[in-house]
Short mmCIF file of C-alpha atoms in Angstrom, two decimals:
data_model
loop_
_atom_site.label_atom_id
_atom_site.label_comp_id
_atom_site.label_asym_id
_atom_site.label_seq_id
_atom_site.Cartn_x
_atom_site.Cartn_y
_atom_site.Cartn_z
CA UNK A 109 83.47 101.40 94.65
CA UNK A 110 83.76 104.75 95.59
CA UNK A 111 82.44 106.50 98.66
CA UNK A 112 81.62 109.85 96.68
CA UNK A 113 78.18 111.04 98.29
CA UNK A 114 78.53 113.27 100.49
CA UNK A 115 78.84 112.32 103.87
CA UNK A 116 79.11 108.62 102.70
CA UNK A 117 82.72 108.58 104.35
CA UNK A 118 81.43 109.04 107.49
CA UNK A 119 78.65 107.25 107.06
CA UNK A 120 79.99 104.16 106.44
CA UNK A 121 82.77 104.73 109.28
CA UNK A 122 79.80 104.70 111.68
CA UNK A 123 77.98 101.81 110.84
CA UNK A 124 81.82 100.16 110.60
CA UNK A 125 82.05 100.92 114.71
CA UNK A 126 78.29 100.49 115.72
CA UNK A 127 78.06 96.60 113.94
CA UNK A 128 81.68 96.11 114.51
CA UNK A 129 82.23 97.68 117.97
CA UNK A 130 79.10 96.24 119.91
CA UNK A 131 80.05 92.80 118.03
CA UNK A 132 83.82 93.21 119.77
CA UNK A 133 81.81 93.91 123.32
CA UNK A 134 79.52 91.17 123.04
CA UNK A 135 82.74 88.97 122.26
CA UNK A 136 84.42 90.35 125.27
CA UNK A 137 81.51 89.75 127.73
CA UNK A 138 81.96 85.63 126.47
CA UNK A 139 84.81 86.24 128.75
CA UNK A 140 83.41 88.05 131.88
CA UNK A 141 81.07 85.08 132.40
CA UNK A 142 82.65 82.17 130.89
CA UNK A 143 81.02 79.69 133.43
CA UNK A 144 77.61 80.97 132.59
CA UNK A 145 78.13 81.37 128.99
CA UNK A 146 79.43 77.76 129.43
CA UNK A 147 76.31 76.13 130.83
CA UNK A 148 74.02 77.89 128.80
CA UNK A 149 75.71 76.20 125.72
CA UNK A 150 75.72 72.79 127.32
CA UNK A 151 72.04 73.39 128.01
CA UNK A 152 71.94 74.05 123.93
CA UNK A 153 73.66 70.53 122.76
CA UNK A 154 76.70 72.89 122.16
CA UNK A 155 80.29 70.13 122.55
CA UNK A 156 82.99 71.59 124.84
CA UNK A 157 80.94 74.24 125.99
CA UNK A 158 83.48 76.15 127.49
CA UNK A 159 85.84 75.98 124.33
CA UNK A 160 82.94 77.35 122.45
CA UNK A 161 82.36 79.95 124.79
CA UNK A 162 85.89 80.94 124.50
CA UNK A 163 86.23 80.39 120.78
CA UNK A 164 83.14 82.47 119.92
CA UNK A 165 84.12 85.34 122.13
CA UNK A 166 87.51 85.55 120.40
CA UNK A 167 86.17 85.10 117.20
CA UNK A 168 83.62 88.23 117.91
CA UNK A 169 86.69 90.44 118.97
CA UNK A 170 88.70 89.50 116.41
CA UNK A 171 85.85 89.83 113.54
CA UNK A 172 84.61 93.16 115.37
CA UNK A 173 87.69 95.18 115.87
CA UNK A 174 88.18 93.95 112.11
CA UNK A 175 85.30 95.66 110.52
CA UNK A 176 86.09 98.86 112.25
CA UNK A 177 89.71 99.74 112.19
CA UNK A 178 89.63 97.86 108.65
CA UNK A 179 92.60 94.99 109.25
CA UNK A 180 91.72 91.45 107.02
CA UNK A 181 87.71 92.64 106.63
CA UNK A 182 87.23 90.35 104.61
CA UNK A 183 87.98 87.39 107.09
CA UNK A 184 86.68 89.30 109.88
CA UNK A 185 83.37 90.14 108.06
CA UNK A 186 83.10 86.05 106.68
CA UNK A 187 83.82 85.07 109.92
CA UNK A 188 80.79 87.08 111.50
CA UNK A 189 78.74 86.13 108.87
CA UNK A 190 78.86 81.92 109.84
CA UNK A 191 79.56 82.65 113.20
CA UNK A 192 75.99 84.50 113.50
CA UNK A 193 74.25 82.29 110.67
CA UNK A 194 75.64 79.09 113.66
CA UNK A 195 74.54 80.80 116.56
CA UNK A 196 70.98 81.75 115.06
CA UNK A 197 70.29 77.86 114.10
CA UNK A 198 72.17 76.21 117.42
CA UNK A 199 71.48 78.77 120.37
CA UNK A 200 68.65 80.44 119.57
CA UNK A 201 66.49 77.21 117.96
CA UNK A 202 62.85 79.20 118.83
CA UNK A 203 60.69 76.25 117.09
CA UNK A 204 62.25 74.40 120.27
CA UNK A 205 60.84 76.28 122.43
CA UNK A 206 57.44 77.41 124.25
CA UNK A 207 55.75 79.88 125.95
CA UNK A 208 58.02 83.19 126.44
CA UNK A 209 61.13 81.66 125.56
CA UNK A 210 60.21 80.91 122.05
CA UNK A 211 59.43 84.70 121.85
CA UNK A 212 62.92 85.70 123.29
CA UNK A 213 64.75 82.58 121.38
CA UNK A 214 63.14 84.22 118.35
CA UNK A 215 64.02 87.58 118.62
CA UNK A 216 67.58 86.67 119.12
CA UNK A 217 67.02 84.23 115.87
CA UNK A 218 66.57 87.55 113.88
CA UNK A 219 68.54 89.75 115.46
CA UNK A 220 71.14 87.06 114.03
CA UNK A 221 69.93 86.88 110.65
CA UNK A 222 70.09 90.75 109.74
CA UNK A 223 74.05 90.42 111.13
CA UNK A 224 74.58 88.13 108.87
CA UNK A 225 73.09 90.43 106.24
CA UNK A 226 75.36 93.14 107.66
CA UNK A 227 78.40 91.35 108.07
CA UNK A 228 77.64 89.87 104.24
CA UNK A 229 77.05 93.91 103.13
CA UNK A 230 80.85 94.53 104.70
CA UNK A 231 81.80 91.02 103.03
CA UNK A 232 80.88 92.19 99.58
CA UNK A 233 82.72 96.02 99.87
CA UNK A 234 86.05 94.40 101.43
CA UNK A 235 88.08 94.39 98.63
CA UNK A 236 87.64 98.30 98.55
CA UNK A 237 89.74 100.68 100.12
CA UNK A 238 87.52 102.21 103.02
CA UNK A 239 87.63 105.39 104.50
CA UNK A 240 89.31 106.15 107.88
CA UNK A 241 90.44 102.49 108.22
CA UNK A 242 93.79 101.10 108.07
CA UNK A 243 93.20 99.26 104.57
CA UNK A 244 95.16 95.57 105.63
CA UNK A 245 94.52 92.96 103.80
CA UNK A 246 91.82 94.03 100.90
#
């Protein structure tokens, strides 16, 4: 695969930092507010909610800053990928819930999904050289 349109390099750079880079923030806030993060899982069935809290946040970093300076993307971008496909079914379970909550749980259910369908998009170009990254691990 070849990024030969014009523009495409760039392109493709972008969406690299906007999925990747608000994916890396979101993973760092799981540790600004660990407590809270924390109880909110134990209030979802999660085990060792703090663990998980911590686990997940490192795991967005780490699968984030992957996708966008372009170091393993492949595990970074299969990581994302179960990671969000997880959180969708165990944290944001909207048939659970009523009222506006099942409207919020759901919207977070689908914001979810189409990560996963962006993080499988980066999955399936990761064994490609990609522009203005680093190119570790393809």
């Amino acid at each position: 695969m070849t990024f030969a349109a014009a523009g495409a390099d760039v392109a493709f750079l972008l969406a690299r930092v906007l999925f990747g880079g608000v994916l890396a923030f979101t993973g760092f806030n799981h540790f600004s507010d660990v407590e809270g993060m924390a109880e909110y899982a134990a209030f979802k069935g999660i085990p060792f909610p703090k663990l998980s809290v911590l686990g997940s946040g490192g795991l967005l970093v780490f699968g984030g800053v992957s996708l966008v300076v372009g170091i393993v993307p492949s595990l970074g971008a299969g990581a994302l990928a179960l990671f969000l496909l997880a959180s969708a079914v165990t944290m944001h379970d909207f048939w659970n819930a009523e009222g506006e909550d099942r409207q919020t749980e759901m919207t977070s259910f689908l914001k979810n999904l189409y990560g996963v369908g962006a993080a499988l998009a980066f999955l399936a170009v990761a064994g490609t050289a990609w522009p203005y990254a680093l190119n570790v691990g393809l």
